[in-house]
Amino acid sequence: MENKEFILCKYGEIVLKGLNKGQFEKALLGTVKTRLADLGEFKIYYAQSTLYIEPMSAECDIREALGRVKTVFGIATVTRALAVKKDIDEIIKYAKTYIPPFLKDAATFKVEGKRSDKSFPLTSPELAAKVGEAILEVLPTCKVNVNDPEALVRVEIREEYAFLHANAERGAGGIPYGTSGKALLLLSGGIDSPVAGYMTAKRGAYLEALHFESIPYTSQMAKEKVLTLAKKLCAYIGRVRVNIVSLTAIQEQIKRLANEDYFTLLLRRSMMRIACRVANMHRCDVLVTGESLGQVASQTMKALTVTDDAANIPVFRPCIGLDKEEIVKAARSIGTFDTSIIPYEDCCTVFTPKHPKTQPELIKVLEEEKKIDFIRLEEEALASMENRLISLY
Ligand code: ATP
Ligand code: MG
């Protein structure tokens, strides 16, 4: 038998799913297949809470494949693993050659054995001990530390092969993309909304995006920046449609007719109404925003209540309890931060009032709202909606 390297992906929360587990596994399998489609012929299948990725030719780009599966939601750990014959002598032979390069920076290691195939003659601890001895023979300066090892080596006796691997890497976690329903992400060019989108997608929601522009008050470059952010999110979600609606006429009317203190609230309510219509068009069940409690005047509890009153579907705000610093940290780790900080105007920052209402009363907001023909303006804004399909490759 020729030995080859597989990629093994261990599930995250899917393992906790009961009768529905198959549905989540199927979704995960579908995502991984799509994500690796252009990297050569792989056989991809699942068994025993593990997704197996087996290269079927020498042309398969296994390094790139590993990088890509690390961004797939639903996977807790990923590792390259050598498949060897289920024979202890073979396992020892390959443990001596395959494992040492992974331990070159480690002073201590531990071997864990796992035997899914109970007919294998050695128990898991016996197997681990044998492999540990073999590694020590070739790496005499390395020490075994079972309590706090720097490197973890695993030998797993599975259905078809025994697998050897060391130092599995963390996957993206979460649950498979598209298994929790569909959400419409209100995507601005800021730091918060891409993070909110990522968090929602990580919990399995399929994302559709909506961006509001306000040309000439916002620029073409601001829109391009948002599309770049959408593309960065595609590292995790593969593809996303960005719907683009112009708020120019609505903002001009608000500025002309409403009391300045209410500009932002009226605008945000209008954004919510339009977003609900777009959500309905694309069968999204919820809206998602990057709002965080108390971050700005429009994000106080009272202001958010006034905003929510204009929405007829739930508004998810995954960043609600995060400090700015925590959102920035998340934005850096998902790769959106550097784009988000490029300075461009957002529709929410044009015509901002000097004294925005932080404790607005809904009744007064509704009075102000009557001054403007929002029904007609929103209809017109929706009629000229465009969309762009963004995908990773
Ligand atoms: P962000 O960093 O995400 O822009 P923010 O703290 O700057 O958020 P606001 O500008 O008040 O906050 O916007 C709050 C939320 O409203 C955003 O997180 C986003 O979900 C939505 N939003 C704001 N501007 C737009 C826009 N131009 N298009 C779509 N959604 C927007
Ligand atoms: Mg913003």
Coordinates of C-alpha atoms and ligand atoms in Angstrom, one line a residue:
M1 CA 0.0 0.0 0.0
E2 CA 1.2 3.4 -0.9
N3 CA 1.1 5.8 2.1
K4 CA -0.6 9.1 1.5
E5 CA -1.5 12.1 3.5
F6 CA -5.1 12.9 4.2
I7 CA -6.6 16.0 5.8
L8 CA -8.7 15.0 8.8
C9 CA -11.2 17.5 10.1
K10 CA -12.8 17.0 13.5
Y11 CA -16.3 18.3 14.0
G12 CA -17.2 21.1 16.4
E13 CA -20.7 21.3 17.8
I14 CA -22.1 18.9 15.2
V15 CA -21.0 16.1 17.5
L16 CA -23.7 17.3 20.0
K17 CA -26.5 17.1 17.4
G18 CA -28.9 14.2 17.9
L19 CA -31.1 13.0 15.1
N20 CA -30.3 16.0 12.9
K21 CA -26.6 15.3 12.8
G22 CA -26.8 13.9 9.3
Q23 CA -28.2 17.1 7.9
F24 CA -25.3 19.2 9.4
E25 CA -22.8 16.7 8.1
K26 CA -24.2 16.9 4.6
A27 CA -24.1 20.7 4.7
L28 CA -20.5 20.6 5.9
L29 CA -19.5 18.1 3.2
G30 CA -21.1 20.3 0.6
T31 CA -19.3 23.4 1.7
V32 CA -15.9 21.6 1.8
K33 CA -16.4 20.1 -1.6
T34 CA -17.2 23.5 -3.1
R35 CA -14.3 25.1 -1.4
L36 CA -11.8 22.6 -2.7
A37 CA -13.3 22.1 -6.1
D38 CA -10.4 23.8 -8.0
L39 CA -7.5 22.2 -6.1
G40 CA -7.5 18.8 -7.7
E41 CA -9.5 15.6 -7.3
F42 CA -10.2 14.9 -3.6
K43 CA -12.4 12.1 -2.2
I44 CA -14.3 13.8 0.7
Y45 CA -16.5 11.8 3.1
Y46 CA -17.4 11.6 6.7
A47 CA -17.4 8.9 9.3
Q48 CA -17.2 8.8 13.1
S49 CA -17.5 12.6 13.6
T50 CA -14.5 13.2 11.3
L51 CA -14.4 14.6 7.8
Y52 CA -11.9 12.8 5.6
I53 CA -10.2 14.6 2.7
E54 CA -8.3 12.2 0.6
P55 CA -6.2 13.4 -2.3
M56 CA -6.7 11.2 -5.4
S57 CA -3.8 12.4 -7.4
A58 CA -0.3 13.9 -7.0
E59 CA -1.5 17.2 -8.4
C60 CA -3.8 17.9 -5.4
D61 CA -2.8 21.0 -3.6
I62 CA -3.0 19.7 0.0
R63 CA -1.4 22.7 1.6
E64 CA -3.9 25.1 0.1
A65 CA -6.7 22.7 0.9
L66 CA -5.7 22.7 4.5
G67 CA -5.7 26.5 4.6
R68 CA -9.1 26.6 3.1
V69 CA -10.8 24.1 5.4
K70 CA -9.5 26.0 8.4
T71 CA -12.1 28.7 7.4
V72 CA -15.0 26.4 7.1
F73 CA -17.6 26.7 9.9
G74 CA -18.4 23.5 11.7
I75 CA -14.9 22.2 12.0
A76 CA -13.1 22.3 15.3
T77 CA -9.6 21.0 14.3
V78 CA -7.8 20.2 11.1
T79 CA -4.6 18.2 10.6
R80 CA -2.6 16.5 7.9
A81 CA -2.4 12.8 8.7
L82 CA -0.5 10.0 7.2
A83 CA -2.6 6.9 6.4
V84 CA -0.8 3.7 7.1
K85 CA -1.7 0.0 7.1
K86 CA -3.3 -1.1 10.3
D87 CA -0.3 -3.1 11.5
I88 CA 1.7 -2.2 14.5
D89 CA 5.1 -2.6 12.7
E90 CA 4.0 -0.4 9.9
I91 CA 2.7 2.2 12.3
I92 CA 6.0 2.2 14.2
K93 CA 8.0 2.4 11.1
Y94 CA 6.2 5.5 9.8
A95 CA 5.9 7.1 13.2
K96 CA 9.7 7.3 13.2
T97 CA 9.9 9.1 9.8
Y98 CA 6.6 11.1 9.6
I99 CA 6.2 12.5 13.1
P100 CA 9.7 14.0 13.9
P101 CA 9.6 17.0 11.6
F102 CA 6.4 18.1 13.4
L103 CA 8.3 18.0 16.7
K104 CA 11.4 19.9 15.7
D105 CA 10.4 22.9 17.9
A106 CA 9.0 20.9 20.8
A107 CA 10.9 19.9 23.9
T108 CA 8.1 17.6 25.1
F109 CA 5.4 15.6 23.6
K110 CA 2.6 13.1 24.4
V111 CA 1.1 10.4 22.3
E112 CA -2.6 9.7 22.4
G113 CA -3.9 6.5 21.0
K114 CA -7.5 6.0 19.7
R115 CA -8.9 2.8 18.5
S116 CA -12.3 3.0 16.7
D117 CA -11.7 -0.4 15.3
K118 CA -11.8 -2.6 18.4
S119 CA -10.5 -5.6 16.6
F120 CA -7.0 -4.0 16.5
P121 CA -4.9 -6.2 18.9
L122 CA -3.4 -3.3 21.0
T123 CA -5.5 -1.1 23.4
S124 CA -5.2 2.6 22.9
P125 CA -2.7 3.1 25.8
E126 CA -0.6 0.3 24.6
L127 CA -0.6 1.8 21.1
A128 CA 0.3 5.2 22.4
A129 CA 3.2 3.7 24.5
K130 CA 4.7 1.9 21.5
V131 CA 4.5 4.9 19.2
G132 CA 6.0 7.1 22.0
E133 CA 9.0 4.7 22.4
A134 CA 9.5 4.7 18.6
I135 CA 9.6 8.5 18.5
L136 CA 12.0 8.7 21.5
E137 CA 14.4 6.4 19.6
V138 CA 14.8 8.9 16.8
L139 CA 14.4 12.0 18.9
P140 CA 16.3 11.2 22.1
T141 CA 16.4 14.8 23.3
C142 CA 12.7 15.1 23.3
K143 CA 10.9 14.2 26.5
V144 CA 7.5 12.7 27.2
N145 CA 5.2 14.9 29.3
V146 CA 1.7 13.6 29.6
N147 CA 0.3 16.5 31.6
D148 CA 1.4 19.6 29.7
P149 CA 3.1 18.5 26.4
E150 CA 4.2 21.1 23.9
A151 CA 3.2 18.8 21.1
L152 CA 0.4 16.2 20.8
V153 CA 0.9 13.2 18.6
R154 CA -2.1 11.0 17.8
V155 CA -2.4 7.6 16.4
E156 CA -5.9 6.6 15.4
I157 CA -7.0 3.2 14.3
R158 CA -9.9 3.9 12.0
E159 CA -11.9 1.8 9.6
E160 CA -9.6 1.6 6.7
Y161 CA -6.3 2.9 7.9
A162 CA -4.3 3.9 10.9
F163 CA -3.6 7.6 10.9
L164 CA -0.6 9.3 12.4
H165 CA -0.6 13.0 13.0
A166 CA 0.9 15.7 15.2
N167 CA -0.3 19.2 16.3
A168 CA -3.8 19.6 14.9
E169 CA -4.6 23.2 14.2
R170 CA -7.8 25.0 15.3
G171 CA -10.5 25.2 12.7
A172 CA -13.1 28.0 12.4
G173 CA -15.5 26.4 14.9
G174 CA -19.2 27.2 14.8
I175 CA -21.8 25.2 12.9
P176 CA -22.0 24.5 9.1
Y177 CA -22.9 27.5 6.9
G178 CA -26.5 27.7 5.8
T179 CA -27.9 25.3 8.5
S180 CA -29.5 28.0 10.6
G181 CA -31.6 30.0 8.1
K182 CA -31.0 33.1 6.1
A183 CA -30.1 36.6 7.5
L184 CA -29.8 40.0 5.8
L185 CA -26.6 41.7 7.0
L186 CA -26.6 45.5 6.9
L187 CA -23.1 46.0 5.8
S188 CA -21.5 49.4 6.2
G189 CA -17.8 50.1 5.5
G190 CA -17.1 50.2 9.3
I191 CA -15.4 47.9 11.7
D192 CA -18.5 46.5 13.4
S193 CA -20.9 45.2 10.7
P194 CA -18.4 42.7 9.1
V195 CA -17.7 41.3 12.5
A196 CA -21.5 41.0 13.1
G197 CA -21.8 39.2 9.8
Y198 CA -19.0 36.8 10.6
M199 CA -20.5 36.0 14.0
T200 CA -23.9 35.3 12.5
A201 CA -22.5 33.2 9.7
K202 CA -20.4 31.2 12.2
R203 CA -23.6 30.2 13.9
G204 CA -24.8 28.7 10.6
A205 CA -26.8 31.6 9.1
Y206 CA -26.6 32.0 5.3
L207 CA -25.8 35.7 4.6
E208 CA -27.3 38.1 2.2
A209 CA -25.9 41.6 2.4
L210 CA -27.4 45.1 2.0
H211 CA -25.4 48.3 1.7
F212 CA -26.8 51.8 1.6
E213 CA -25.0 54.5 -0.3
S214 CA -25.7 58.1 -0.6
I215 CA -23.9 59.4 -3.7
P216 CA -22.7 62.2 -4.0
Y217 CA -22.4 62.5 -0.2
T218 CA -20.7 59.1 -0.1
S219 CA -18.3 58.2 -2.9
Q220 CA -17.9 55.4 -5.4
M221 CA -14.7 54.4 -3.4
A222 CA -16.8 53.9 -0.3
K223 CA -18.9 51.4 -2.2
E224 CA -15.8 49.6 -3.5
K225 CA -14.6 49.4 0.1
V226 CA -17.8 47.7 1.1
L227 CA -17.5 45.2 -1.7
T228 CA -13.9 44.5 -0.6
L229 CA -15.2 43.8 2.9
A230 CA -17.8 41.4 1.4
K231 CA -15.0 39.7 -0.4
K232 CA -13.0 39.3 2.8
L233 CA -16.1 37.7 4.4
C234 CA -16.2 35.3 1.5
A235 CA -13.1 33.6 2.9
Y236 CA -15.6 32.1 5.4
I237 CA -18.8 32.0 3.4
G238 CA -17.7 31.4 -0.2
R239 CA -20.0 33.9 -1.9
V240 CA -22.4 36.6 -1.0
R241 CA -24.8 38.9 -2.8
V242 CA -24.5 42.6 -1.9
N243 CA -27.7 44.5 -2.6
I244 CA -27.1 48.2 -2.9
V245 CA -29.8 50.9 -2.3
S246 CA -29.4 54.6 -2.6
L247 CA -30.6 56.8 0.3
T248 CA -29.7 60.1 -1.3
A249 CA -33.3 61.3 -2.0
I250 CA -34.4 60.1 1.5
Q251 CA -31.6 61.9 3.2
E252 CA -32.1 65.1 1.3
Q253 CA -35.8 65.1 2.3
I254 CA -35.0 64.4 5.9
K255 CA -32.6 67.3 5.9
R256 CA -35.1 69.6 4.2
L257 CA -38.1 68.8 6.3
A258 CA -37.3 67.2 9.7
N259 CA -36.1 68.6 13.0
E260 CA -32.3 68.2 13.0
D261 CA -32.2 66.3 16.3
Y262 CA -34.2 63.5 14.7
F263 CA -32.2 63.1 11.4
T264 CA -30.3 59.9 12.4
L265 CA -33.3 58.2 14.0
L266 CA -35.5 58.9 10.9
L267 CA -32.8 57.7 8.6
R268 CA -32.2 54.5 10.6
R269 CA -36.0 53.7 10.7
S270 CA -36.1 54.2 7.0
M271 CA -33.1 51.9 6.6
M272 CA -34.9 49.3 8.7
R273 CA -38.1 49.5 6.6
I274 CA -36.1 49.1 3.4
A275 CA -34.0 46.3 4.8
C276 CA -37.2 44.4 5.8
R277 CA -38.5 44.7 2.3
V278 CA -35.2 43.4 0.9
A279 CA -35.2 40.6 3.4
N280 CA -38.6 39.6 2.3
M281 CA -37.5 39.6 -1.4
H282 CA -34.7 37.3 -0.6
R283 CA -36.5 35.2 2.0
C284 CA -34.3 36.3 4.9
D285 CA -35.8 35.7 8.4
V286 CA -33.8 38.3 10.3
L287 CA -31.7 41.5 9.9
V288 CA -28.2 41.7 11.3
T289 CA -26.4 44.9 12.3
G290 CA -23.1 45.7 13.9
E291 CA -24.6 47.8 16.7
S292 CA -23.2 47.7 20.2
L293 CA -25.1 49.0 23.2
G294 CA -24.2 52.6 24.0
Q295 CA -21.5 52.9 21.3
V296 CA -23.1 56.0 19.7
A297 CA -26.3 58.1 20.2
S298 CA -28.3 55.8 17.9
Q299 CA -27.2 52.8 19.9
T300 CA -28.7 53.6 23.3
M301 CA -31.4 51.3 24.5
K302 CA -34.1 53.8 23.7
A303 CA -32.7 54.7 20.3
L304 CA -32.5 51.0 19.4
T305 CA -36.1 50.5 20.5
V306 CA -37.2 53.3 18.3
T307 CA -35.3 51.8 15.4
D308 CA -36.6 48.3 16.0
D309 CA -40.2 49.6 16.0
A310 CA -39.7 50.2 12.2
A311 CA -38.7 46.6 11.5
N312 CA -41.2 43.9 11.1
I313 CA -38.7 41.0 11.5
P314 CA -36.2 40.4 14.3
V315 CA -33.0 42.4 14.3
F316 CA -29.9 40.5 15.5
R317 CA -27.1 42.5 17.0
P318 CA -24.3 40.0 17.8
C319 CA -21.9 42.8 18.8
I320 CA -24.3 44.2 21.3
G321 CA -22.3 43.3 24.4
L322 CA -18.8 43.8 22.9
D323 CA -16.5 46.7 23.7
K324 CA -15.0 48.5 20.7
E325 CA -11.7 47.0 21.6
E326 CA -13.1 43.5 21.4
I327 CA -14.8 44.2 18.1
V328 CA -11.4 45.5 16.7
K329 CA -9.7 42.3 17.9
A330 CA -12.3 40.2 16.2
A331 CA -12.0 42.3 13.0
R332 CA -8.3 41.9 13.0
S333 CA -8.5 38.1 13.4
I334 CA -11.1 37.7 10.6
G335 CA -9.0 39.9 8.3
T336 CA -11.5 42.8 7.8
F337 CA -9.9 45.5 10.0
D338 CA -7.4 47.0 7.6
T339 CA -10.1 47.6 5.0
S340 CA -12.6 48.9 7.5
I341 CA -10.3 51.6 8.7
I342 CA -9.8 53.2 5.3
P343 CA -11.5 56.5 5.8
Y344 CA -14.6 57.0 3.7
E345 CA -17.9 58.7 4.5
D346 CA -20.9 56.4 5.4
C347 CA -24.5 57.5 4.7
C348 CA -25.0 57.5 8.5
T349 CA -22.2 60.1 9.0
V350 CA -23.6 62.6 6.5
F351 CA -26.0 65.2 7.8
T352 CA -25.4 64.1 11.4
P353 CA -27.2 66.2 14.0
K354 CA -25.2 68.3 16.5
H355 CA -27.5 67.1 19.3
P356 CA -28.8 63.7 18.4
K357 CA -31.6 62.4 20.6
T358 CA -30.1 59.7 22.9
Q359 CA -33.4 59.2 24.8
P360 CA -35.9 59.5 22.0
E361 CA -39.6 59.1 22.6
L362 CA -41.2 57.0 19.9
I363 CA -44.3 59.2 19.7
K364 CA -42.2 62.3 18.9
V365 CA -40.2 60.4 16.3
L366 CA -43.5 59.3 14.6
E367 CA -44.6 62.9 14.6
E368 CA -41.4 63.9 12.8
E369 CA -41.8 61.0 10.4
K370 CA -45.2 62.3 9.2
K371 CA -43.5 65.3 7.6
I372 CA -41.9 63.1 4.9
D373 CA -43.4 60.9 2.3
F374 CA -41.3 57.9 3.2
I375 CA -43.7 55.4 1.4
R376 CA -43.0 56.9 -2.0
L377 CA -39.3 57.6 -1.3
E378 CA -38.6 54.1 -0.1
E379 CA -40.5 52.6 -3.0
E380 CA -38.3 54.6 -5.4
A381 CA -35.1 53.7 -3.6
L382 CA -36.0 50.0 -3.8
A383 CA -36.9 50.3 -7.5
S384 CA -33.4 51.3 -8.3
M385 CA -31.7 48.7 -6.1
E386 CA -28.7 47.0 -7.7
N387 CA -26.8 44.0 -6.6
R388 CA -23.4 42.5 -7.0
L389 CA -22.4 38.9 -6.5
I390 CA -19.1 38.6 -4.7
S391 CA -17.2 35.4 -4.5
L392 CA -13.9 34.3 -3.2
Y393 CA -12.3 33.0 -6.4
Ligands
ATP1 P1 -20.0 49.9 11.6 O1 -18.6 50.0 12.2 O2 -20.5 48.6 11.3 O3 -20.2 50.9 10.5 P2 -20.9 51.9 13.5 O4 -20.6 51.7 14.9 O5 -20.2 52.8 12.6 O6 -20.9 50.5 12.8 P3 -23.4 53.1 12.6 O7 -22.8 53.8 11.5 O8 -24.3 53.8 13.5 O9 -22.4 52.3 13.6 O10 -24.2 51.9 12.1 C1 -24.8 50.9 12.9 C2 -25.1 49.7 12.0 O11 -26.0 50.1 11.0 C3 -23.9 49.2 11.3 O12 -23.2 48.3 12.1 C4 -24.5 48.5 10.1 O13 -25.0 47.2 10.4 C5 -25.7 49.4 9.8 N1 -25.2 50.4 8.8 C6 -24.7 51.6 9.0 N2 -24.4 52.2 7.8 C7 -24.8 51.4 6.8 C8 -24.8 51.4 5.4 N3 -24.3 52.4 4.7 N4 -25.3 50.3 4.8 C9 -25.8 49.3 5.4 N5 -25.8 49.2 6.8 C10 -25.3 50.2 7.5
MG2 MG -20.7 52.8 10.4

